[in-house]
Coordinates of C-alpha atoms in Angstrom, one line a residue:
X1 CA -85.7 88.2 -4.7
X2 CA -86.1 84.5 -5.6
X3 CA -87.2 82.2 -2.9
X4 CA -85.3 79.0 -2.5
X5 CA -87.2 75.7 -2.7
X6 CA -86.4 73.4 0.1
X7 CA -85.8 69.8 -1.1
X8 CA -86.5 67.1 1.4
X9 CA -83.8 64.3 1.8
X10 CA -84.5 61.0 0.0
X11 CA -85.3 58.4 2.7
X12 CA -82.4 55.9 3.3
X13 CA -82.7 52.2 2.7
X14 CA -83.6 50.1 5.7
X15 CA -81.7 47.3 7.4
X16 CA -83.6 44.5 5.6
X17 CA -83.0 46.3 2.3
X18 CA -79.3 46.6 3.1
X19 CA -79.2 42.8 3.6
X20 CA -81.0 42.3 0.3
X21 CA -78.6 44.5 -1.6
X22 CA -75.6 42.8 0.1
X23 CA -76.6 39.3 -0.9
X24 CA -77.6 40.5 -4.3
X25 CA -74.0 41.9 -4.7
X26 CA -72.5 38.5 -3.7
X27 CA -74.8 36.5 -6.0
X28 CA -73.8 38.7 -8.9
X29 CA -70.1 38.6 -8.0
X30 CA -69.6 35.2 -6.4
X31 CA -65.8 35.5 -6.5
X32 CA -66.1 37.9 -3.5
X33 CA -66.4 34.8 -1.2
X34 CA -63.0 33.5 -2.3
X35 CA -60.9 35.2 0.4
X36 CA -62.8 33.9 3.5
X37 CA -63.2 30.5 1.7
X38 CA -59.5 30.2 0.9
X39 CA -58.5 31.4 4.4
X40 CA -60.7 28.7 6.1
X41 CA -59.4 26.0 3.8
X42 CA -55.9 27.0 4.7
X43 CA -56.6 27.0 8.4
X44 CA -58.3 23.6 8.1
X45 CA -56.0 21.7 5.8
X46 CA -52.7 23.7 5.9
X47 CA -49.7 23.7 8.2
X48 CA -50.1 24.8 11.9
X49 CA -48.0 27.0 14.0
X50 CA -48.1 25.2 17.4
X51 CA -47.3 26.6 20.8
X52 CA -48.1 23.3 22.5
X53 CA -44.7 23.0 24.2
X54 CA -45.0 26.5 25.7
X55 CA -48.4 25.9 27.2
X56 CA -47.4 22.5 28.5
X57 CA -44.5 24.0 30.4
X58 CA -46.7 26.9 31.6
X59 CA -49.3 24.5 32.8
X60 CA -46.6 22.5 34.7
X61 CA -45.4 25.7 36.4
X62 CA -48.9 26.8 37.4
X63 CA -49.9 23.4 38.8
X64 CA -46.6 22.8 40.6
X65 CA -46.6 23.4 44.4
X66 CA -47.8 21.9 47.6
X67 CA -50.7 24.4 47.9
X68 CA -52.4 23.2 44.8
X69 CA -54.8 20.2 45.3
X70 CA -54.1 17.2 43.2
X71 CA -57.5 17.1 41.5
X72 CA -57.3 20.8 40.7
X73 CA -53.8 20.5 39.3
X74 CA -54.9 17.7 37.0
X75 CA -57.9 19.7 35.7
X76 CA -55.7 22.7 35.1
X77 CA -53.0 20.7 33.4
X78 CA -55.6 19.0 31.1
X79 CA -57.1 22.4 30.3
X80 CA -53.7 23.8 29.3
X81 CA -52.9 20.7 27.3
X82 CA -56.2 21.0 25.4
X83 CA -55.6 24.7 24.7
X84 CA -52.1 23.9 23.6
X85 CA -53.2 21.3 21.1
X86 CA -55.9 23.4 19.5
X87 CA -54.1 26.7 19.3
X88 CA -52.8 27.6 15.8
X89 CA -51.0 30.9 15.5
X90 CA -52.1 31.1 11.8
X91 CA -55.6 31.8 13.3
X92 CA -54.5 35.4 13.8
X93 CA -54.8 35.8 10.0
X94 CA -58.5 36.3 10.8
X95 CA -58.7 39.8 12.4
X96 CA -62.5 40.1 12.2
X97 CA -64.3 42.4 12.5
X98 CA -61.4 44.4 11.1
X99 CA -60.5 41.6 8.7
X100 CA -61.5 38.4 7.1
X101 CA -64.1 36.3 9.1
X102 CA -63.2 32.7 9.8
X103 CA -65.3 29.7 10.9
X104 CA -62.5 27.2 11.2
X105 CA -60.7 29.0 14.1
X106 CA -63.4 27.7 16.4
X107 CA -63.3 24.1 15.1
X108 CA -60.9 22.0 17.1
X109 CA -59.6 18.7 15.7
X110 CA -57.7 17.0 12.9
X111 CA -58.4 17.6 9.3
X112 CA -59.3 14.9 6.7
X113 CA -55.6 14.8 5.8
X114 CA -54.6 14.0 9.3
X115 CA -52.3 16.0 11.5
X116 CA -50.3 17.5 8.7
X117 CA -47.3 19.7 9.0
X118 CA -46.9 21.1 12.5
X119 CA -44.3 23.9 13.2
X120 CA -43.5 24.1 16.9
X121 CA -42.7 27.4 18.5
X122 CA -40.7 27.0 21.8
X123 CA -40.0 30.6 22.7
X124 CA -42.4 33.2 24.1
X125 CA -40.5 36.0 22.3
X126 CA -40.8 34.1 19.0
X127 CA -44.5 33.5 19.6
X128 CA -45.1 37.2 20.3
X129 CA -43.3 38.2 17.1
X130 CA -45.2 35.6 15.0
X131 CA -48.5 36.8 16.4
X132 CA -47.6 40.4 15.6
X133 CA -46.5 39.6 12.0
X134 CA -49.4 37.3 11.3
X135 CA -51.9 39.8 12.6
X136 CA -50.4 42.5 10.3
X137 CA -50.8 40.1 7.4
X138 CA -54.3 39.4 8.5
X139 CA -55.2 43.1 8.5
X140 CA -53.7 43.4 5.0
X141 CA -55.8 40.5 3.9
X142 CA -58.8 42.2 5.5
X143 CA -58.2 45.4 3.7
X144 CA -58.1 43.5 0.4
X145 CA -61.3 41.8 1.3
X146 CA -63.1 45.0 2.3
X147 CA -61.8 46.8 -0.8
X148 CA -63.1 44.2 -3.3
X149 CA -66.5 44.2 -1.4
X150 CA -66.6 48.0 -1.5
X151 CA -65.9 48.0 -5.2
X152 CA -68.6 45.4 -5.7
X153 CA -71.2 47.7 -4.1
X154 CA -70.3 50.7 -6.3
X155 CA -71.7 51.4 -9.8
X156 CA -69.3 50.7 -12.7
X157 CA -68.6 54.4 -13.3
X158 CA -67.4 54.9 -9.7
X159 CA -65.1 51.8 -9.5
X160 CA -61.4 52.4 -9.2
X161 CA -58.9 51.3 -11.9
X162 CA -56.5 48.5 -10.9
X163 CA -53.6 50.8 -10.2
X164 CA -55.8 53.1 -8.1
X165 CA -57.2 50.1 -6.2
X166 CA -53.8 48.8 -5.4
X167 CA -52.7 52.2 -4.1
X168 CA -55.9 52.5 -2.1
X169 CA -55.3 49.0 -0.5
X170 CA -51.8 49.9 0.6
X171 CA -52.9 53.3 2.0
X172 CA -55.9 51.7 3.7
X173 CA -53.8 49.0 5.3
X174 CA -51.5 51.6 6.9
X175 CA -54.5 53.5 8.2
X176 CA -56.4 50.4 9.4
X177 CA -53.3 49.3 11.3
X178 CA -53.2 52.7 13.0
X179 CA -56.9 52.5 13.8
X180 CA -56.5 49.0 15.2
X181 CA -53.6 50.1 17.4
X182 CA -55.6 53.0 18.6
X183 CA -58.5 50.7 19.5
X184 CA -56.2 48.4 21.5
X185 CA -54.6 51.2 23.4
X186 CA -58.0 52.8 24.2
X187 CA -59.2 49.4 25.4
X188 CA -56.1 49.0 27.7
X189 CA -56.5 52.5 29.1
X190 CA -60.3 52.1 29.6
X191 CA -59.8 48.6 31.1
X192 CA -57.2 49.9 33.6
X193 CA -59.6 52.8 34.6
X194 CA -62.5 50.4 35.1
X195 CA -60.3 48.0 37.1
X196 CA -59.3 50.8 39.4
X197 CA -62.9 51.9 39.9
X198 CA -64.0 48.3 40.4
X199 CA -61.2 47.9 43.1
X200 CA -62.5 51.0 44.9
X201 CA -66.0 49.7 44.6
X202 CA -65.0 46.4 46.2
X203 CA -64.0 48.3 49.3
X204 CA -67.6 49.2 49.7
X205 CA -69.2 45.9 48.6
X206 CA -68.4 43.1 46.2
X207 CA -71.7 43.7 44.3
X208 CA -70.5 47.3 43.6
X209 CA -67.4 46.0 42.0
X210 CA -69.4 43.7 39.7
X211 CA -71.8 46.6 38.8
X212 CA -68.8 48.8 37.8
X213 CA -67.4 46.1 35.6
X214 CA -70.7 45.4 33.9
X215 CA -71.3 49.1 33.4
X216 CA -67.8 49.5 32.0
X217 CA -68.3 46.7 29.5
X218 CA -71.7 48.2 28.4
X219 CA -70.1 51.7 27.9
X220 CA -67.2 50.2 25.9
X221 CA -69.5 48.2 23.6
X222 CA -71.7 51.3 23.2
X223 CA -68.6 53.3 22.2
X224 CA -67.6 50.8 19.6
X225 CA -70.9 51.4 17.8
X226 CA -69.8 55.0 17.2
X227 CA -66.6 54.0 15.4
X228 CA -68.1 50.9 13.7
X229 CA -68.0 52.5 10.2
X230 CA -64.5 54.0 10.4
X231 CA -63.1 51.1 8.4
X232 CA -65.8 51.6 5.7
X233 CA -64.7 55.2 5.3
X234 CA -61.0 54.3 5.1
X235 CA -61.5 51.5 2.6
X236 CA -64.4 52.8 0.5
X237 CA -63.6 56.6 0.4
X238 CA -59.9 56.5 1.1
X239 CA -60.4 58.7 4.1
X240 CA -57.9 59.5 6.8
X241 CA -58.4 57.8 10.2
X242 CA -59.6 61.1 11.8
X243 CA -62.0 61.8 9.0
X244 CA -63.4 58.2 9.0
X245 CA -64.0 58.3 12.7
X246 CA -65.7 61.7 12.5
X247 CA -68.0 60.5 9.7
X248 CA -68.7 57.3 11.6
X249 CA -69.7 59.3 14.7
X250 CA -71.9 61.5 12.5
X251 CA -73.6 58.6 10.8
X252 CA -74.3 56.6 14.0
X253 CA -75.5 59.7 15.8
X254 CA -78.2 60.2 13.1
X255 CA -79.0 56.5 12.7
X256 CA -78.4 54.8 16.1
X257 CA -81.5 52.5 16.2
X258 CA -80.8 51.3 12.6
X259 CA -77.1 50.7 13.4
X260 CA -78.0 48.7 16.5
X261 CA -80.5 46.7 14.5
X262 CA -78.0 46.1 11.6
X263 CA -75.2 44.8 13.8
X264 CA -77.5 43.0 16.2
X265 CA -79.0 40.9 13.3
X266 CA -75.5 40.3 11.8
X267 CA -74.3 38.9 15.1
X268 CA -77.4 36.7 15.5
X269 CA -77.1 35.4 12.0
X270 CA -73.4 34.6 12.2
X271 CA -73.7 32.9 15.6
X272 CA -76.9 31.1 14.8
X273 CA -75.7 29.8 11.4
X274 CA -72.2 29.1 12.9
X275 CA -73.7 26.2 14.9
X276 CA -75.1 24.8 11.7
X277 CA -71.8 25.1 9.8
X278 CA -69.9 23.4 12.6
X279 CA -72.0 20.3 12.9
X280 CA -69.7 18.1 10.7
X281 CA -66.6 16.7 12.4
X282 CA -63.3 18.5 11.6
X283 CA -61.9 15.3 9.9
X284 CA -64.9 15.0 7.6
X285 CA -65.0 16.5 4.1
X286 CA -68.6 17.5 4.7
X287 CA -67.2 20.4 6.7
X288 CA -66.3 22.0 3.4
X289 CA -70.1 22.6 2.9
X290 CA -70.1 24.6 6.1
X291 CA -67.0 26.6 5.0
X292 CA -68.6 27.5 1.7
X293 CA -71.9 28.5 3.4
X294 CA -70.1 30.6 6.0
X295 CA -68.0 32.4 3.4
X296 CA -71.2 33.2 1.4
X297 CA -73.2 34.4 4.3
X298 CA -70.4 36.4 6.0
X299 CA -69.5 38.1 2.7
X300 CA -73.2 39.0 2.1
X301 CA -73.5 40.5 5.6
X302 CA -70.3 42.5 5.2
X303 CA -71.5 43.7 1.8
X304 CA -74.8 44.8 3.4
X305 CA -72.8 47.0 5.8
X306 CA -71.2 48.8 2.9
X307 CA -74.5 49.4 1.2
X308 CA -75.9 50.7 4.5
X309 CA -72.9 52.9 5.0
X310 CA -73.0 54.4 1.5
X311 CA -76.7 55.2 1.6
X312 CA -76.8 56.4 5.2
X313 CA -73.9 58.8 4.6
X314 CA -75.7 60.1 1.5
X315 CA -78.9 60.6 3.6
X316 CA -77.0 62.1 6.6
X317 CA -75.3 64.6 4.2
X318 CA -78.7 65.6 2.8
X319 CA -80.1 66.1 6.2
X320 CA -77.2 68.3 7.2
X321 CA -77.6 70.2 3.9
X322 CA -81.3 70.9 4.6
X323 CA -80.5 72.0 8.1
X324 CA -77.7 74.3 6.9
X325 CA -79.9 76.0 4.3
X326 CA -77.1 77.6 2.4
X327 CA -75.0 76.8 -0.7
X328 CA -71.8 77.6 1.2
X329 CA -72.7 75.2 4.0
X330 CA -73.6 72.7 1.3
X331 CA -70.0 72.6 0.0
X332 CA -68.6 72.4 3.6
X333 CA -70.8 69.4 4.4
X334 CA -70.0 67.6 1.2
X335 CA -66.3 68.0 1.8
X336 CA -66.6 66.8 5.4
X337 CA -68.5 63.7 4.3
X338 CA -66.3 63.1 1.3
X339 CA -63.1 63.0 3.4
X340 CA -59.5 62.8 2.1
X341 CA -60.1 60.8 -1.0
X342 CA -56.9 61.0 -3.1
X343 CA -54.2 60.9 -0.4
X344 CA -54.1 64.7 0.1
X345 CA -54.8 65.6 -3.6
X346 CA -57.8 67.8 -4.2
X347 CA -60.9 65.7 -4.9
X348 CA -62.8 67.2 -7.8
X349 CA -66.5 66.7 -8.0
X350 CA -69.2 68.9 -9.5
X351 CA -71.7 69.9 -6.8
X352 CA -75.3 69.7 -8.0

């Protein structure tokens, strides 16, 4: 009877190596930055969907009444007016982190071309419909962005043909929309539950209520880590939402310290460099340098998450295989990690 040699898993790449590979991908395929670059240029120089009239009317209603002090009413009205002037509903084209990141949405002011075309929306129903439609378009743009980055991180022999890529983008968009709706619904349900518990805690002491809210926020953020790579599975491997979430849970469970380090550094870099990019005034052409810099850095960081996901899924699968210790379990694990790649069609791959 032959003894089976136990092969140890190949160690995965680290967080810093992921960043290196991500920026190497962008340097070799600089066109990857075009989507966030063009989006920011559009939000900066293009037309605006304004809800200024709605917020001005809303501010007047809130500040109206004898019980509201004059100074407080003036401050509130000025705040609503400022928000009204700066809000552009086209900003919902940026649905990051499930879409294209944008720097310009946080930059308030006129562009070098002046005020430009302003389309006023005077109905709350119209505003809600516009936000919904623009958000769907933003998610579609995000899937295209993720898909081209994912293709950029793959070797040539594994890249999809143009027709396959288009089909993958369409399928991925439908699944990402479903995933986003699920996240929003879960957030609402979780928020209501935390609010009820905080209300009960307030009956005991006000500090208990604050503690419950803080704990709820921490639990929610912690939970988001476990589904952080669901979009990667949907876009890169054409997985169903359930399979992508299951694989994300598996990956994060095996790699939690590295996952926290990866996303922690990404947030620090984006926030830190964001202050640098936003130094020029919005009506200065120098801001274009910040837009280009942000597009390059953000795309490099997003690409690093795809390199991290791809290699950590490989390592996680190998660890599971070693633990299973049987060829039958090997096939089960590979199919579980592989997901639903061809929209329900059997995915053929020779197991080594």
